[in-house]
């Protein structure tokens, strides 16, 4: 009697498939952006920063565990997450108080991911929206809301991973503030200029963002399974 032994099935992990897809879409959009505008390229290291942020944000949001909670708990967690994103945007300079009484808006065609950078100044609010950073801040706010569902649904002792994640994520704002300060001051991302590494603050901010996104998505102090 002959017995057939089949090799174990092998498949690419879902997060890796998502990362490859995200990189492919970003590459296509970047090529189209470069072809349709006069935006130039920058140093490979700085060009990679937006790709890392967006890819990590997409993977974290797509594969983060979503605890099932009631509608009220979901709205509370969502509201806190939105407030967190708004606060992080304020700290990094994406949102701020208007410096001038008039209203103005412009679009800077910086390298892919860094641009198109949208700036707006109204009577009350000023916006400086760098595409990759906007994606990252929104993703962190959403991940914070998911982490808070653990605390709301399972209690503080069981959902302590979410609390630890919040502390870890808050620390990521520090290097982001430094890089934003350099950008707005012209040291890192001047008006009409390509971004350059200024004291490594952008790279430090990227490393902190990756760590914060992982902690918030995986919440390692609780049982977690990629889906």
Tab-separated table of N, CA, C and O in Angstrom, residues 82-157:
chain	number	residue	atom	x	y	z
A	82	UNK	N	-10.721	60.361	18.440
A	82	UNK	CA	-10.742	61.555	17.599
A	82	UNK	C	-10.085	62.732	18.314
A	82	UNK	O	-9.334	63.512	17.704
A	83	UNK	N	-10.361	62.870	19.612
A	83	UNK	CA	-9.746	63.944	20.388
A	83	UNK	C	-8.236	63.760	20.466
A	83	UNK	O	-7.468	64.730	20.389
A	84	UNK	N	-7.810	62.491	20.588
A	84	UNK	CA	-6.375	62.209	20.626
A	84	UNK	C	-5.717	62.607	19.311
A	84	UNK	O	-4.652	63.233	19.287
A	85	UNK	N	-6.344	62.247	18.183
A	85	UNK	CA	-5.793	62.597	16.872
A	85	UNK	C	-5.721	64.106	16.704
A	85	UNK	O	-4.734	64.644	16.181
A	86	UNK	N	-6.767	64.804	17.141
A	86	UNK	CA	-6.774	66.259	17.043
A	86	UNK	C	-5.664	66.857	17.899
A	86	UNK	O	-4.963	67.789	17.480
A	87	UNK	N	-5.480	66.322	19.112
A	87	UNK	CA	-4.415	66.817	19.981
A	87	UNK	C	-3.038	66.558	19.399
A	87	UNK	O	-2.147	67.418	19.469
A	88	UNK	N	-2.860	65.373	18.803
A	88	UNK	CA	-1.579	65.064	18.180
A	88	UNK	C	-1.342	65.973	16.976
A	88	UNK	O	-0.222	66.420	16.727
A	89	UNK	N	-2.418	66.259	16.233
A	89	UNK	CA	-2.296	67.191	15.122
A	89	UNK	C	-1.900	68.576	15.590
A	89	UNK	O	-1.118	69.277	14.933
A	90	UNK	N	-2.428	68.989	16.731
A	90	UNK	CA	-2.076	70.304	17.283
A	90	UNK	C	-0.604	70.326	17.701
A	90	UNK	O	0.125	71.287	17.423
A	91	UNK	N	-0.149	69.261	18.359
A	91	UNK	CA	1.238	69.205	18.813
A	91	UNK	C	2.223	69.210	17.651
A	91	UNK	O	3.306	69.789	17.744
A	92	UNK	N	1.868	68.551	16.558
A	92	UNK	CA	2.787	68.436	15.431
A	92	UNK	C	2.668	69.587	14.441
A	92	UNK	O	3.367	69.610	13.438
A	93	UNK	N	1.753	70.503	14.684
A	93	UNK	CA	1.630	71.662	13.809
A	93	UNK	C	0.688	71.486	12.643
A	93	UNK	O	0.548	72.392	11.823
A	94	UNK	N	0.018	70.327	12.552
A	94	UNK	CA	-0.943	70.132	11.471
A	94	UNK	C	-2.146	71.049	11.645
A	94	UNK	O	-2.725	71.544	10.680
A	95	UNK	N	-2.535	71.274	12.897
A	95	UNK	CA	-3.644	72.159	13.230
A	95	UNK	C	-3.147	73.169	14.245
A	95	UNK	O	-2.428	72.810	15.183
A	96	UNK	N	-3.507	74.422	14.068
A	96	UNK	CA	-3.067	75.437	15.006
A	96	UNK	C	-3.917	76.690	14.914
A	96	UNK	O	-4.838	76.775	14.089
A	97	UNK	N	-3.616	77.624	15.771
A	97	UNK	CA	-4.333	78.896	15.747
A	97	UNK	C	-3.800	79.758	14.612
A	97	UNK	O	-2.601	79.747	14.312
A	98	UNK	N	-4.691	80.488	13.967
A	98	UNK	CA	-4.297	81.351	12.854
A	98	UNK	C	-3.423	82.487	13.356
A	98	UNK	O	-3.703	83.096	14.399
A	99	UNK	N	-2.356	82.770	12.601
A	99	UNK	CA	-1.445	83.851	12.986
A	99	UNK	C	-1.849	85.184	12.375
A	99	UNK	O	-1.519	86.243	12.904
A	100	UNK	N	-2.558	85.147	11.245
A	100	UNK	CA	-2.954	86.365	10.552
A	100	UNK	C	-4.471	86.487	10.497
A	100	UNK	O	-5.194	85.493	10.594
A	101	UNK	N	-4.934	87.713	10.333
A	101	UNK	CA	-6.376	87.953	10.320
A	101	UNK	C	-7.017	87.521	9.006
A	101	UNK	O	-8.174	87.143	8.959
A	102	UNK	N	-6.266	87.572	7.907
A	102	UNK	CA	-6.825	87.239	6.604
A	102	UNK	C	-6.948	85.750	6.370
A	102	UNK	O	-6.603	84.925	7.221
A	103	UNK	N	-7.449	85.405	5.175
A	103	UNK	CA	-7.602	84.009	4.782
A	103	UNK	C	-6.720	83.730	3.574
A	103	UNK	O	-6.713	84.498	2.607
A	104	UNK	N	-5.969	82.633	3.655
A	104	UNK	CA	-5.101	82.262	2.541
A	104	UNK	C	-5.000	80.746	2.469
A	104	UNK	O	-5.179	80.055	3.467
A	105	UNK	N	-4.714	80.255	1.278
A	105	UNK	CA	-4.542	78.822	1.075
A	105	UNK	C	-3.598	78.606	-0.090
A	105	UNK	O	-3.628	79.355	-1.074
A	106	UNK	N	-2.736	77.595	0.021
A	106	UNK	CA	-1.864	77.257	-1.092
A	106	UNK	C	-1.509	75.779	-1.042
A	106	UNK	O	-1.706	75.102	-0.038
A	107	UNK	N	-0.982	75.288	-2.159
A	107	UNK	CA	-0.647	73.883	-2.320
A	107	UNK	C	0.791	73.798	-2.811
A	107	UNK	O	1.126	74.362	-3.862
A	108	UNK	N	1.653	73.120	-2.044
A	108	UNK	CA	3.057	72.990	-2.405
A	108	UNK	C	3.300	71.613	-3.014
A	108	UNK	O	2.968	70.598	-2.414
A	109	UNK	N	3.882	71.590	-4.199
A	109	UNK	CA	4.135	70.335	-4.901
A	109	UNK	C	5.502	69.787	-4.496
A	109	UNK	O	6.474	69.830	-5.261
A	110	UNK	N	5.563	69.253	-3.286
A	110	UNK	CA	6.779	68.650	-2.766
A	110	UNK	C	6.864	67.192	-3.224
A	110	UNK	O	5.926	66.670	-3.824
A	111	UNK	N	7.975	66.502	-2.957
A	111	UNK	CA	8.119	65.100	-3.369
A	111	UNK	C	6.987	64.212	-2.851
A	111	UNK	O	6.319	64.558	-1.865
A	112	UNK	N	6.747	63.069	-3.491
A	112	UNK	CA	5.626	62.188	-3.118
A	112	UNK	C	5.597	61.866	-1.626
A	112	UNK	O	6.609	61.526	-1.034
A	113	UNK	N	4.417	61.968	-1.050
A	113	UNK	CA	4.257	61.710	0.378
A	113	UNK	C	4.396	62.964	1.209
A	113	UNK	O	3.625	63.204	2.133
A	114	UNK	N	5.392	63.778	0.879
A	114	UNK	CA	5.556	65.074	1.530
A	114	UNK	C	4.606	66.091	0.900
A	114	UNK	O	4.215	67.069	1.530
A	115	UNK	N	4.282	65.855	-0.334
A	115	UNK	CA	3.351	66.703	-1.046
A	115	UNK	C	2.353	65.855	-1.796
A	115	UNK	O	2.528	64.627	-1.893
A	116	UNK	N	1.304	66.467	-2.286
A	116	UNK	CA	1.064	67.908	-2.199
A	116	UNK	C	0.740	68.359	-0.779
A	116	UNK	O	-0.145	67.796	-0.133
A	117	UNK	N	1.497	69.321	-0.300
A	117	UNK	CA	1.311	69.855	1.042
A	117	UNK	C	0.301	71.005	0.981
A	117	UNK	O	0.496	71.968	0.249
A	118	UNK	N	-0.755	70.877	1.760
A	118	UNK	CA	-1.816	71.887	1.756
A	118	UNK	C	-1.683	72.777	2.983
A	118	UNK	O	-1.571	72.287	4.109
A	119	UNK	N	-1.676	74.077	2.741
A	119	UNK	CA	-1.627	75.053	3.841
A	119	UNK	C	-2.833	75.977	3.752
A	119	UNK	O	-3.184	76.467	2.676
A	120	UNK	N	-3.427	76.199	4.909
A	120	UNK	CA	-4.596	77.083	4.978
A	120	UNK	C	-4.515	77.904	6.253
A	120	UNK	O	-4.148	77.396	7.324
A	121	UNK	N	-4.842	79.156	6.133
A	121	UNK	CA	-4.906	80.024	7.300
A	121	UNK	C	-6.194	80.831	7.228
A	121	UNK	O	-6.408	81.579	6.265
A	122	UNK	N	-7.060	80.624	8.214
A	122	UNK	CA	-8.309	81.350	8.272
A	122	UNK	C	-8.313	82.344	9.409
A	122	UNK	O	-7.266	82.685	9.975
A	123	UNK	N	-9.482	82.781	9.769
A	123	UNK	CA	-9.580	83.765	10.843
A	123	UNK	C	-9.306	83.150	12.211
A	123	UNK	O	-8.884	83.847	13.139
A	124	UNK	N	-9.536	81.838	12.340
A	124	UNK	CA	-9.361	81.183	13.626
A	124	UNK	C	-8.354	80.034	13.588
A	124	UNK	O	-7.593	79.845	14.526
A	125	UNK	N	-8.370	79.259	12.516
A	125	UNK	CA	-7.602	78.015	12.456
A	125	UNK	C	-6.627	78.042	11.287
A	125	UNK	O	-6.928	78.582	10.223
A	126	UNK	N	-5.462	77.450	11.507
A	126	UNK	CA	-4.468	77.273	10.445
A	126	UNK	C	-4.173	75.786	10.292
A	126	UNK	O	-4.108	75.054	11.288
A	127	UNK	N	-4.017	75.334	9.054
A	127	UNK	CA	-3.747	73.928	8.766
A	127	UNK	C	-2.466	73.813	7.952
A	127	UNK	O	-2.224	74.602	7.042
A	128	UNK	N	-1.655	72.827	8.285
A	128	UNK	CA	-0.482	72.465	7.484
A	128	UNK	C	-0.516	70.950	7.349
A	128	UNK	O	-0.102	70.224	8.257
A	129	UNK	N	-1.028	70.468	6.228
A	129	UNK	CA	-1.323	69.041	6.074
A	129	UNK	C	-0.298	68.378	5.164
A	129	UNK	O	-0.327	68.531	3.939
A	130	UNK	N	0.612	67.628	5.770
A	130	UNK	CA	1.560	66.796	5.034
A	130	UNK	C	0.894	65.439	4.849
A	130	UNK	O	0.506	64.804	5.833
A	131	UNK	N	0.725	64.949	3.625
A	131	UNK	CA	-0.088	63.756	3.383
A	131	UNK	C	0.239	62.545	4.246
A	131	UNK	O	-0.639	61.969	4.882
A	132	UNK	N	1.511	62.148	4.291
A	132	UNK	CA	1.829	60.918	5.026
A	132	UNK	C	1.589	61.079	6.523
A	132	UNK	O	1.155	60.159	7.208
A	133	UNK	N	1.852	62.289	7.028
A	133	UNK	CA	1.654	62.508	8.464
A	133	UNK	C	0.175	62.568	8.813
A	133	UNK	O	-0.240	62.106	9.874
A	134	UNK	N	-0.638	63.099	7.907
A	134	UNK	CA	-2.076	63.119	8.130
A	134	UNK	C	-2.620	61.702	8.214
A	134	UNK	O	-3.425	61.385	9.102
A	135	UNK	N	-2.163	60.831	7.305
A	135	UNK	CA	-2.578	59.425	7.347
A	135	UNK	C	-2.162	58.785	8.674
A	135	UNK	O	-2.937	58.061	9.310
A	136	UNK	N	-0.936	59.054	9.112
A	136	UNK	CA	-0.442	58.471	10.352
A	136	UNK	C	-1.219	58.934	11.570
A	136	UNK	O	-1.548	58.136	12.456
A	137	UNK	N	-1.527	60.214	11.641
A	137	UNK	CA	-2.256	60.746	12.795
A	137	UNK	C	-3.671	60.182	12.857
A	137	UNK	O	-4.154	59.788	13.926
A	138	UNK	N	-4.348	60.112	11.703
A	138	UNK	CA	-5.700	59.539	11.678
A	138	UNK	C	-5.655	58.071	12.089
A	138	UNK	O	-6.507	57.600	12.855
A	139	UNK	N	-4.650	57.333	11.606
A	139	UNK	CA	-4.524	55.919	11.969
A	139	UNK	C	-4.296	55.753	13.463
A	139	UNK	O	-4.897	54.876	14.101
A	140	UNK	N	-3.436	56.583	14.052
A	140	UNK	CA	-3.183	56.485	15.489
A	140	UNK	C	-4.448	56.776	16.295
A	140	UNK	O	-4.725	56.106	17.292
A	141	UNK	N	-5.209	57.779	15.858
A	141	UNK	CA	-6.450	58.084	16.559
A	141	UNK	C	-7.416	56.910	16.530
A	141	UNK	O	-8.053	56.579	17.538
A	142	UNK	N	-7.519	56.262	15.374
A	142	UNK	CA	-8.409	55.100	15.260
A	142	UNK	C	-7.912	53.937	16.113
A	142	UNK	O	-8.702	53.260	16.787
A	143	UNK	N	-6.600	53.699	16.084
A	143	UNK	CA	-6.040	52.608	16.880
A	143	UNK	C	-6.204	52.864	18.374
A	143	UNK	O	-6.410	51.934	19.157
A	144	UNK	N	-6.108	54.117	18.773
A	144	UNK	CA	-6.355	54.457	20.179
A	144	UNK	C	-7.790	54.115	20.562
A	144	UNK	O	-8.050	53.566	21.634
A	145	UNK	N	-8.734	54.415	19.668
A	145	UNK	CA	-10.136	54.091	19.977
A	145	UNK	C	-10.342	52.587	20.106
A	145	UNK	O	-11.117	52.129	20.961
A	146	UNK	N	-9.639	51.793	19.287
A	146	UNK	CA	-9.752	50.334	19.391
A	146	UNK	C	-9.140	49.832	20.693
A	146	UNK	O	-9.688	48.938	21.343
A	147	UNK	N	-7.995	50.409	21.081
A	147	UNK	CA	-7.365	50.003	22.335
A	147	UNK	C	-8.255	50.340	23.520
A	147	UNK	O	-8.325	49.583	24.499
A	148	UNK	N	-8.947	51.459	23.447
A	148	UNK	CA	-9.834	51.847	24.543
A	148	UNK	C	-11.039	50.935	24.657
A	148	UNK	O	-11.619	50.795	25.732
A	149	UNK	N	-11.432	50.287	23.550
A	149	UNK	CA	-12.546	49.348	23.645
A	149	UNK	C	-12.222	48.195	24.596
A	149	UNK	O	-13.109	47.672	25.268
A	150	UNK	N	-10.943	47.796	24.626
A	150	UNK	CA	-10.543	46.746	25.565
A	150	UNK	C	-10.809	47.174	27.004
A	150	UNK	O	-11.307	46.407	27.821
A	151	UNK	N	-10.444	48.417	27.295
A	151	UNK	CA	-10.621	48.922	28.655
A	151	UNK	C	-12.100	49.046	28.985
A	151	UNK	O	-12.550	48.661	30.064
A	152	UNK	N	-12.894	49.574	28.048
A	152	UNK	CA	-14.330	49.762	28.272
A	152	UNK	C	-15.038	48.431	28.402
A	152	UNK	O	-15.893	48.235	29.267
A	153	UNK	N	-14.665	47.481	27.536
A	153	UNK	CA	-15.381	46.217	27.486
A	153	UNK	C	-14.921	45.219	28.534
A	153	UNK	O	-15.739	44.516	29.130
A	154	UNK	N	-13.595	45.157	28.797
A	154	UNK	CA	-13.065	44.095	29.651
A	154	UNK	C	-12.604	44.581	31.014
A	154	UNK	O	-12.237	43.774	31.853
A	155	UNK	N	-12.605	45.875	31.224
A	155	UNK	CA	-12.164	46.393	32.507
A	155	UNK	C	-10.692	46.765	32.470
A	155	UNK	O	-9.918	46.296	31.635
A	156	UNK	N	-10.283	47.596	33.397
A	156	UNK	CA	-8.932	48.131	33.404
A	156	UNK	C	-7.888	47.047	33.593
A	156	UNK	O	-6.838	47.057	32.970
A	157	UNK	N	-8.167	46.055	34.455
A	157	UNK	CA	-7.166	45.032	34.730
A	157	UNK	C	-6.908	44.162	33.512
A	157	UNK	O	-5.774	43.797	33.216
